[in-house]
PDB file of C-alpha atoms in Angstrom:
ATOM      1  CA  LEU A 106      -5.760 -37.429   6.792  1.00 58.00           C
ATOM      2  CA  GLY A 107      -5.593 -36.267  10.377  1.00 60.00           C
ATOM      3  CA  ILE A 108      -1.985 -35.157   9.935  1.00 60.00           C
ATOM      4  CA  ILE A 109      -2.798 -33.285   6.711  1.00 56.00           C
ATOM      5  CA  PHE A 110      -5.732 -31.506   8.343  1.00 52.00           C
ATOM      6  CA  ARG A 111      -3.659 -30.568  11.384  1.00 55.00           C
ATOM      7  CA  ASN A 112      -0.882 -29.110   9.228  1.00 53.00           C
ATOM      8  CA  LYS A 113      -3.403 -27.196   7.137  1.00 50.00           C
ATOM      9  CA  LEU A 114      -5.083 -25.802  10.236  1.00 47.00           C
ATOM     10  CA  LYS A 115      -1.721 -24.787  11.658  1.00 47.00           C
ATOM     11  CA  THR A 116      -0.867 -22.901   8.458  1.00 47.00           C
ATOM     12  CA  MET A 117      -4.187 -21.064   8.443  1.00 49.00           C
ATOM     13  CA  ASN A 118      -3.855 -20.115  12.115  1.00 52.00           C
ATOM     14  CA  ASN A 119      -0.506 -18.471  11.395  1.00 70.00           C
ATOM     15  CA  VAL A 120      -2.160 -16.008   9.032  1.00 77.00           C
ATOM     16  CA  PRO A 121      -3.607 -12.960  10.861  1.00 78.00           C
ATOM     17  CA  THR A 122      -7.160 -12.012   9.944  1.00 82.00           C
ATOM     18  CA  ASP A 123      -7.560  -8.567  11.528  1.00 93.00           C
ATOM     19  CA  LYS A 124      -5.162  -6.516   9.390  1.00 97.00           C
ATOM     20  CA  MET A 125      -3.319  -7.130   6.142  1.00 98.00           C
ATOM     21  CA  MET A 126       0.349  -8.013   6.106  1.00 98.00           C
ATOM     22  CA  PRO A 127       2.459  -5.742   3.840  1.00 98.00           C
ATOM     23  CA  ALA A 128       2.707  -8.493   1.206  1.00 98.00           C
ATOM     24  CA  THR A 129      -1.055  -8.998   1.396  1.00 98.00           C
ATOM     25  CA  GLN A 130      -1.695  -5.306   0.821  1.00 98.00           C
ATOM     26  CA  CYS A 131       0.695  -5.400  -2.151  1.00 98.00           C
ATOM     27  CA  LEU A 132      -1.255  -8.283  -3.667  1.00 98.00           C
ATOM     28  CA  PHE A 133      -4.580  -6.586  -2.974  1.00 98.00           C
ATOM     29  CA  LEU A 134      -3.480  -3.331  -4.615  1.00 98.00           C
ATOM     30  CA  HIS A 135      -2.066  -5.236  -7.571  1.00 98.00           C
ATOM     31  CA  LEU A 136      -5.391  -6.981  -8.135  1.00 98.00           C
ATOM     32  CA  LEU A 137      -7.376  -3.787  -7.557  1.00 98.00           C
ATOM     33  CA  TYR A 138      -5.417  -1.652 -10.016  1.00 97.00           C
ATOM     34  CA  ASN A 139      -4.313  -4.151 -12.638  1.00 96.00           C
ATOM     35  CA  HIS A 140      -6.638  -7.153 -12.724  1.00 95.00           C
ATOM     36  CA  GLN A 141     -10.244  -6.096 -12.214  1.00 88.00           C
ATOM     37  CA  ASN A 142     -12.852  -8.620 -13.352  1.00 86.00           C
ATOM     38  CA  GLU A 143     -10.271 -11.216 -14.333  1.00 94.00           C
ATOM     39  CA  TYR A 144      -8.576 -14.284 -12.894  1.00 96.00           C
ATOM     40  CA  VAL A 145      -4.873 -14.094 -12.062  1.00 96.00           C
ATOM     41  CA  LEU A 146      -2.586 -17.058 -11.468  1.00 96.00           C
ATOM     42  CA  LYS A 147      -0.638 -16.954  -8.216  1.00 96.00           C
ATOM     43  CA  LYS A 148       2.520 -17.661 -10.188  1.00 95.00           C
ATOM     44  CA  GLN A 149       1.845 -14.643 -12.383  1.00 96.00           C
ATOM     45  CA  ALA A 150       1.193 -12.361  -9.400  1.00 97.00           C
ATOM     46  CA  ALA A 151       4.411 -13.512  -7.712  1.00 97.00           C
ATOM     47  CA  GLU A 152       6.415 -12.643 -10.828  1.00 96.00           C
ATOM     48  CA  GLU A 153       4.741  -9.268 -11.335  1.00 97.00           C
ATOM     49  CA  LEU A 154       5.296  -8.239  -7.700  1.00 97.00           C
ATOM     50  CA  SER A 155       8.743  -9.875  -7.312  1.00 95.00           C
ATOM     51  CA  LEU A 156       7.449 -11.847  -4.327  1.00 95.00           C
ATOM     52  CA  THR A 157       8.077 -15.478  -3.465  1.00 96.00           C
ATOM     53  CA  ARG A 158       5.414 -18.098  -4.075  1.00 93.00           C
ATOM     54  CA  THR A 159       5.240 -18.615  -0.309  1.00 95.00           C
ATOM     55  CA  SER A 160       4.521 -14.912   0.283  1.00 96.00           C
ATOM     56  CA  ILE A 161       1.819 -14.914  -2.391  1.00 97.00           C
ATOM     57  CA  THR A 162       0.239 -18.063  -0.910  1.00 96.00           C
ATOM     58  CA  ARG A 163       0.066 -16.509   2.569  1.00 97.00           C
ATOM     59  CA  ALA A 164      -1.198 -13.221   1.152  1.00 98.00           C
ATOM     60  CA  SER A 165      -3.913 -14.864  -0.934  1.00 97.00           C
ATOM     61  CA  GLU A 166      -4.961 -17.005   2.033  1.00 97.00           C
ATOM     62  CA  GLN A 167      -5.396 -13.846   4.079  1.00 98.00           C
ATOM     63  CA  LEU A 168      -7.398 -12.089   1.348  1.00 98.00           C
ATOM     64  CA  LYS A 169      -9.605 -15.148   0.949  1.00 97.00           C
ATOM     65  CA  THR A 170     -10.214 -15.319   4.712  1.00 97.00           C
ATOM     66  CA  MET A 171     -11.173 -11.640   4.660  1.00 98.00           C
ATOM     67  CA  GLY A 172     -13.690 -12.353   1.904  1.00 97.00           C
ATOM     68  CA  LEU A 173     -11.946 -10.155  -0.663  1.00 98.00           C
ATOM     69  CA  ILE A 174     -11.013 -12.796  -3.244  1.00 98.00           C
ATOM     70  CA  THR A 175     -12.050 -16.225  -4.405  1.00 97.00           C
ATOM     71  CA  GLU A 176      -9.745 -18.971  -5.633  1.00 96.00           C
ATOM     72  CA  GLU A 177     -10.084 -21.876  -8.016  1.00 95.00           C
ATOM     73  CA  ARG A 178      -7.725 -24.453  -9.480  1.00 94.00           C
ATOM     74  CA  CYS A 179      -6.614 -24.055 -13.087  1.00 89.00           C
ATOM     75  CA  GLY A 180      -4.695 -27.170 -14.087  1.00 90.00           C
ATOM     76  CA  LYS A 181      -1.778 -27.404 -11.671  1.00 90.00           C
ATOM     77  CA  GLU A 182      -2.036 -23.753 -10.697  1.00 91.00           C
ATOM     78  CA  MET A 183      -4.367 -21.745  -8.456  1.00 93.00           C
ATOM     79  CA  ARG A 184      -5.902 -18.553  -9.723  1.00 96.00           C
ATOM     80  CA  MET A 185      -7.486 -15.641  -7.858  1.00 97.00           C
ATOM     81  CA  LYS A 186     -10.245 -13.141  -8.541  1.00 97.00           C
ATOM     82  CA  THR A 187     -11.519 -10.219  -6.473  1.00 98.00           C
ATOM     83  CA  VAL A 188     -15.118 -10.356  -5.237  1.00 97.00           C
ATOM     84  CA  SER A 189     -15.790  -6.825  -6.476  1.00 97.00           C
ATOM     85  CA  THR A 190     -14.070  -3.902  -8.200  1.00 96.00           C
ATOM     86  CA  GLY A 191     -13.181  -0.241  -7.779  1.00 96.00           C
ATOM     87  CA  TYR A 192     -14.506   1.811  -4.885  1.00 96.00           C
ATOM     88  CA  GLU A 193     -16.765  -1.018  -3.730  1.00 97.00           C
ATOM     89  CA  LEU A 194     -13.787  -3.353  -3.359  1.00 97.00           C
ATOM     90  CA  TYR A 195     -11.824  -0.639  -1.573  1.00 97.00           C
ATOM     91  CA  SER A 196     -14.731  -0.121   0.830  1.00 97.00           C
ATOM     92  CA  LEU A 197     -14.897  -3.851   1.579  1.00 98.00           C
ATOM     93  CA  ALA A 198     -11.170  -3.923   2.306  1.00 98.00           C
ATOM     94  CA  ARG A 199     -10.903  -0.664   4.212  1.00 97.00           C
ATOM     95  CA  GLU A 200     -11.133  -2.140   7.711  1.00 97.00           C
ATOM     96  CA  TYR A 201      -8.276  -4.528   6.929  1.00 98.00           C
ATOM     97  CA  LEU A 202      -5.913  -2.080   5.230  1.00 98.00           C
ATOM     98  CA  ILE A 203      -2.793  -0.829   6.998  1.00 98.00           C
ATOM     99  CA  THR A 204      -0.739   2.323   6.729  1.00 98.00           C
ATOM    100  CA  PRO A 205       2.231   1.720   4.448  1.00 98.00           C
ATOM    101  CA  VAL A 206       4.366   4.065   6.550  1.00 98.00           C
ATOM    102  CA  GLN A 207       6.929   2.385   8.775  1.00 98.00           C
ATOM    103  CA  ARG A 208       8.542   5.637   9.876  1.00 97.00           C
ATOM    104  CA  ARG A 209       8.636   9.338   9.038  1.00 97.00           C
ATOM    105  CA  MET A 210      11.888  11.269   9.014  1.00 95.00           C
ATOM    106  CA  TYR A 211      12.979  14.808   8.203  1.00 95.00           C
ATOM    107  CA  VAL A 212      15.906  15.095   5.829  1.00 94.00           C
ATOM    108  CA  GLU A 213      17.831  17.633   3.821  1.00 91.00           C
ATOM    109  CA  LYS A 214      16.522  18.149   0.305  1.00 90.00           C
ATOM    110  CA  THR A 215      18.959  16.801  -2.284  1.00 89.00           C
ATOM    111  CA  ASP A 216      18.948  15.641  -5.895  1.00 87.00           C
ATOM    112  CA  ASN A 217      18.181  12.118  -4.603  1.00 87.00           C
ATOM    113  CA  THR A 218      15.147  13.220  -2.600  1.00 89.00           C
ATOM    114  CA  GLU A 219      13.773  14.980  -5.677  1.00 87.00           C
ATOM    115  CA  MET A 220      13.610  11.541  -7.344  1.00 90.00           C
ATOM    116  CA  LEU A 221      11.370  10.071  -4.636  1.00 96.00           C
ATOM    117  CA  VAL A 222       7.637   9.496  -5.067  1.00 97.00           C
ATOM    118  CA  ILE A 223       5.313  12.336  -4.020  1.00 98.00           C
ATOM    119  CA  ALA A 224       3.303  11.185  -1.005  1.00 98.00           C
ATOM    120  CA  GLY A 225       1.032  12.217   1.854  1.00 98.00           C
ATOM    121  CA  GLU A 226      -0.454  15.706   1.827  1.00 98.00           C
ATOM    122  CA  SER A 227       1.828  16.657  -1.059  1.00 98.00           C
ATOM    123  CA  ALA A 228       0.212  13.949  -3.202  1.00 98.00           C
ATOM    124  CA  LEU A 229      -3.298  14.875  -2.060  1.00 98.00           C
ATOM    125  CA  SER A 230      -2.684  18.540  -2.894  1.00 98.00           C
ATOM    126  CA  GLU A 231      -1.858  17.478  -6.473  1.00 98.00           C
ATOM    127  CA  VAL A 232      -5.251  15.805  -6.992  1.00 97.00           C
ATOM    128  CA  SER A 233      -7.599  17.919  -4.865  1.00 97.00           C
ATOM    129  CA  MET A 234      -8.326  21.456  -3.699  1.00 96.00           C
ATOM    130  CA  LEU A 235      -6.051  21.015  -0.677  1.00 97.00           C
ATOM    131  CA  GLY A 236      -3.193  23.507  -0.551  1.00 96.00           C
ATOM    132  CA  GLU A 237       0.380  22.310  -0.579  1.00 95.00           C
ATOM    133  CA  PRO A 238       1.722  21.417   2.869  1.00 95.00           C
ATOM    134  CA  LYS A 239       4.352  23.605   4.509  1.00 91.00           C
ATOM    135  CA  MET A 240       6.858  20.782   4.097  1.00 93.00           C
ATOM    136  CA  ALA A 241       6.988  18.533   1.034  1.00 95.00           C
ATOM    137  CA  VAL A 242       6.335  14.814   1.592  1.00 97.00           C
ATOM    138  CA  ARG A 243       8.034  11.995  -0.296  1.00 98.00           C
ATOM    139  CA  ALA A 244       7.952   8.180   0.012  1.00 98.00           C
ATOM    140  CA  VAL A 245      10.520   5.426  -0.466  1.00 98.00           C
ATOM    141  CA  PHE A 246      10.694   1.713   0.323  1.00 98.00           C
ATOM    142  CA  LYS A 247      12.491   1.223   3.643  1.00 97.00           C
ATOM    143  CA  GLY A 248      14.895  -1.237   2.007  1.00 95.00           C
ATOM    144  CA  ASN A 249      15.896   1.084  -0.842  1.00 95.00           C
ATOM    145  CA  GLU A 250      19.629   1.884  -1.024  1.00 94.00           C
ATOM    146  CA  LEU A 251      18.752   5.593  -1.245  1.00 91.00           C
ATOM    147  CA  VAL A 252      17.704   5.536   2.409  1.00 93.00           C
ATOM    148  CA  LYS A 253      21.329   5.104   3.505  1.00 91.00           C
ATOM    149  CA  GLY A 254      22.233   8.393   1.852  1.00 89.00           C
ATOM    150  CA  LEU A 255      19.494  10.460   3.485  1.00 91.00           C
ATOM    151  CA  LYS A 256      20.776  13.014   5.996  1.00 89.00           C
ATOM    152  CA  GLU A 257      18.297  13.247   8.864  1.00 90.00           C
ATOM    153  CA  VAL A 258      17.836  16.578  10.628  1.00 89.00           C
ATOM    154  CA  ASP A 259      16.076  17.753  13.789  1.00 85.00           C
ATOM    155  CA  ILE A 260      13.406  20.211  12.640  1.00 80.00           C
ATOM    156  CA  LYS A 261      13.355  21.795  16.091  1.00 74.00           C
ATOM    157  CA  TRP A 262      16.716  23.310  15.214  1.00 67.00           C
ATOM    158  CA  GLN A 263      16.998  23.060  11.436  1.00 61.00           C
ATOM    159  CA  GLU A 264      13.602  23.527   9.813  1.00 60.00           C
ATOM    160  CA  SER A 265      13.965  25.347   6.510  1.00 66.00           C
ATOM    161  CA  ILE A 266      12.908  25.316   2.871  1.00 69.00           C
ATOM    162  CA  ASN A 267      15.684  22.772   2.311  1.00 84.00           C
ATOM    163  CA  THR A 268      14.015  20.206   4.610  1.00 92.00           C
ATOM    164  CA  ILE A 269      11.425  17.639   3.535  1.00 94.00           C
ATOM    165  CA  MET A 270       9.568  14.774   5.178  1.00 96.00           C
ATOM    166  CA  VAL A 271      10.353  11.290   3.895  1.00 97.00           C
ATOM    167  CA  GLU A 272       8.086   8.342   4.634  1.00 98.00           C
ATOM    168  CA  LEU A 273       9.805   4.975   4.838  1.00 98.00           C
ATOM    169  CA  TRP A 274       7.284   2.467   3.468  1.00 98.00           C
ATOM    170  CA  LYS A 275       6.717  -1.200   4.316  1.00 98.00           C
ATOM    171  CA  TYR A 276       6.358  -1.958   0.607  1.00 98.00           C
ATOM    172  CA  ASP A 277       7.730  -0.240  -2.471  1.00 98.00           C
ATOM    173  CA  PRO A 278       5.591   2.767  -3.536  1.00 98.00           C
ATOM    174  CA  LEU A 279       7.080   2.433  -7.018  1.00 97.00           C
ATOM    175  CA  LEU A 280       5.000  -0.714  -7.540  1.00 97.00           C
ATOM    176  CA  PHE A 281       1.844   1.376  -7.939  1.00 98.00           C
ATOM    177  CA  VAL A 282       3.137   4.856  -8.735  1.00 97.00           C
ATOM    178  CA  LYS A 283       1.293   6.915 -11.338  1.00 92.00           C
ATOM    179  CA  ASP A 284       2.366  10.325 -12.622  1.00 94.00           C
ATOM    180  CA  GLY A 285       4.945  10.524  -9.853  1.00 96.00           C
ATOM    181  CA  LEU A 286       2.346  10.124  -7.081  1.00 98.00           C
ATOM    182  CA  VAL A 287       1.748   7.289  -4.633  1.00 98.00           C
ATOM    183  CA  ASP A 288      -1.371   5.240  -5.337  1.00 98.00           C
ATOM    184  CA  PRO A 289      -4.738   6.469  -3.952  1.00 98.00           C
ATOM    185  CA  VAL A 290      -5.360   3.644  -1.465  1.00 98.00           C
ATOM    186  CA  SER A 291      -1.872   3.802   0.033  1.00 98.00           C
ATOM    187  CA  MET A 292      -2.137   7.582   0.229  1.00 98.00           C
ATOM    188  CA  ALA A 293      -5.482   7.303   2.006  1.00 98.00           C
ATOM    189  CA  MET A 294      -4.117   4.860   4.556  1.00 98.00           C
ATOM    190  CA  SER A 295      -1.003   6.957   5.175  1.00 98.00           C
ATOM    191  CA  LEU A 296      -3.270   9.916   6.007  1.00 98.00           C
ATOM    192  CA  ALA A 297      -5.824   7.934   8.032  1.00 96.00           C
ATOM    193  CA  ASP A 298      -4.407   9.156  11.359  1.00 93.00           C
ATOM    194  CA  THR A 299      -4.485  12.848  10.332  1.00 94.00           C
ATOM    195  CA  ASP A 300      -6.861  14.915  12.460  1.00 94.00           C
ATOM    196  CA  ASP A 301      -7.100  17.825  10.012  1.00 95.00           C
ATOM    197  CA  GLU A 302     -10.735  17.958   8.823  1.00 96.00           C
ATOM    198  CA  ARG A 303      -9.703  19.665   5.567  1.00 96.00           C
ATOM    199  CA  VAL A 304      -7.387  16.778   4.734  1.00 97.00           C
ATOM    200  CA  GLN A 305      -9.984  14.130   5.570  1.00 97.00           C
ATOM    201  CA  GLY A 306     -12.688  15.950   3.628  1.00 97.00           C
ATOM    202  CA  GLU A 307     -10.602  16.309   0.461  1.00 97.00           C
ATOM    203  CA  LEU A 308      -9.349  12.740   0.806  1.00 97.00           C
ATOM    204  CA  GLU A 309     -12.855  11.310   1.070  1.00 96.00           C
ATOM    205  CA  ARG A 310     -14.014  13.338  -1.926  1.00 97.00           C
ATOM    206  CA  TYR A 311     -11.047  12.223  -4.003  1.00 97.00           C
ATOM    207  CA  MET A 312     -11.493   8.546  -3.182  1.00 97.00           C
ATOM    208  CA  GLU A 313     -15.189   8.640  -4.074  1.00 95.00           C
ATOM    209  CA  GLU A 314     -14.567  10.424  -7.399  1.00 95.00           C
ATOM    210  CA  TYR A 315     -11.455   8.486  -8.414  1.00 96.00           C
ATOM    211  CA  GLU A 316     -11.834   6.603 -11.714  1.00 93.00           C
ATOM    212  CA  TRP A 317     -10.863   3.071 -10.777  1.00 90.00           C
TER     213      TRP A 317
END
């Protein structure tokens, strides 16, 4: 029993509790958008997100430690359920959420970049009164093969209408895309470090009025 307890404690200590891991945020968003007020088996979540069972176990452990989900055994499987829904759940999770953006880069606009998900201020301008940004913003998973074909430019010397900003994300924005836009929570976190009061004001209004 002592050995089992020690191993369990070691596993729990390896899971950070201050901020979500990328896989944890994926699981949280999946539950928030797709499984409100219902139990979800870990096995099912792993399949729907194309994550390993180990990743889902660590992610669910982190969400449970943060007080965002509960777990219970269902036969041989474990199932999860969020402690709340919609904006209330988002508010509870806000302090733990991370920006999905690993890196921002400026690239030449091509047919491939036109296929990327609309993100950042470009996405916010589509759903609020905010005007379109001077430079379009798109998002792509950092591991996507399309990234290798992007031609980066230095906007100090080559800023033009043929240049856009591309955000390389820690998780795939396509997992939660809707109408060609990144999901609301990820968008909010990607803009959290923006000092522009207009952006923050429109973002707050949109998040409060969004129909979860």
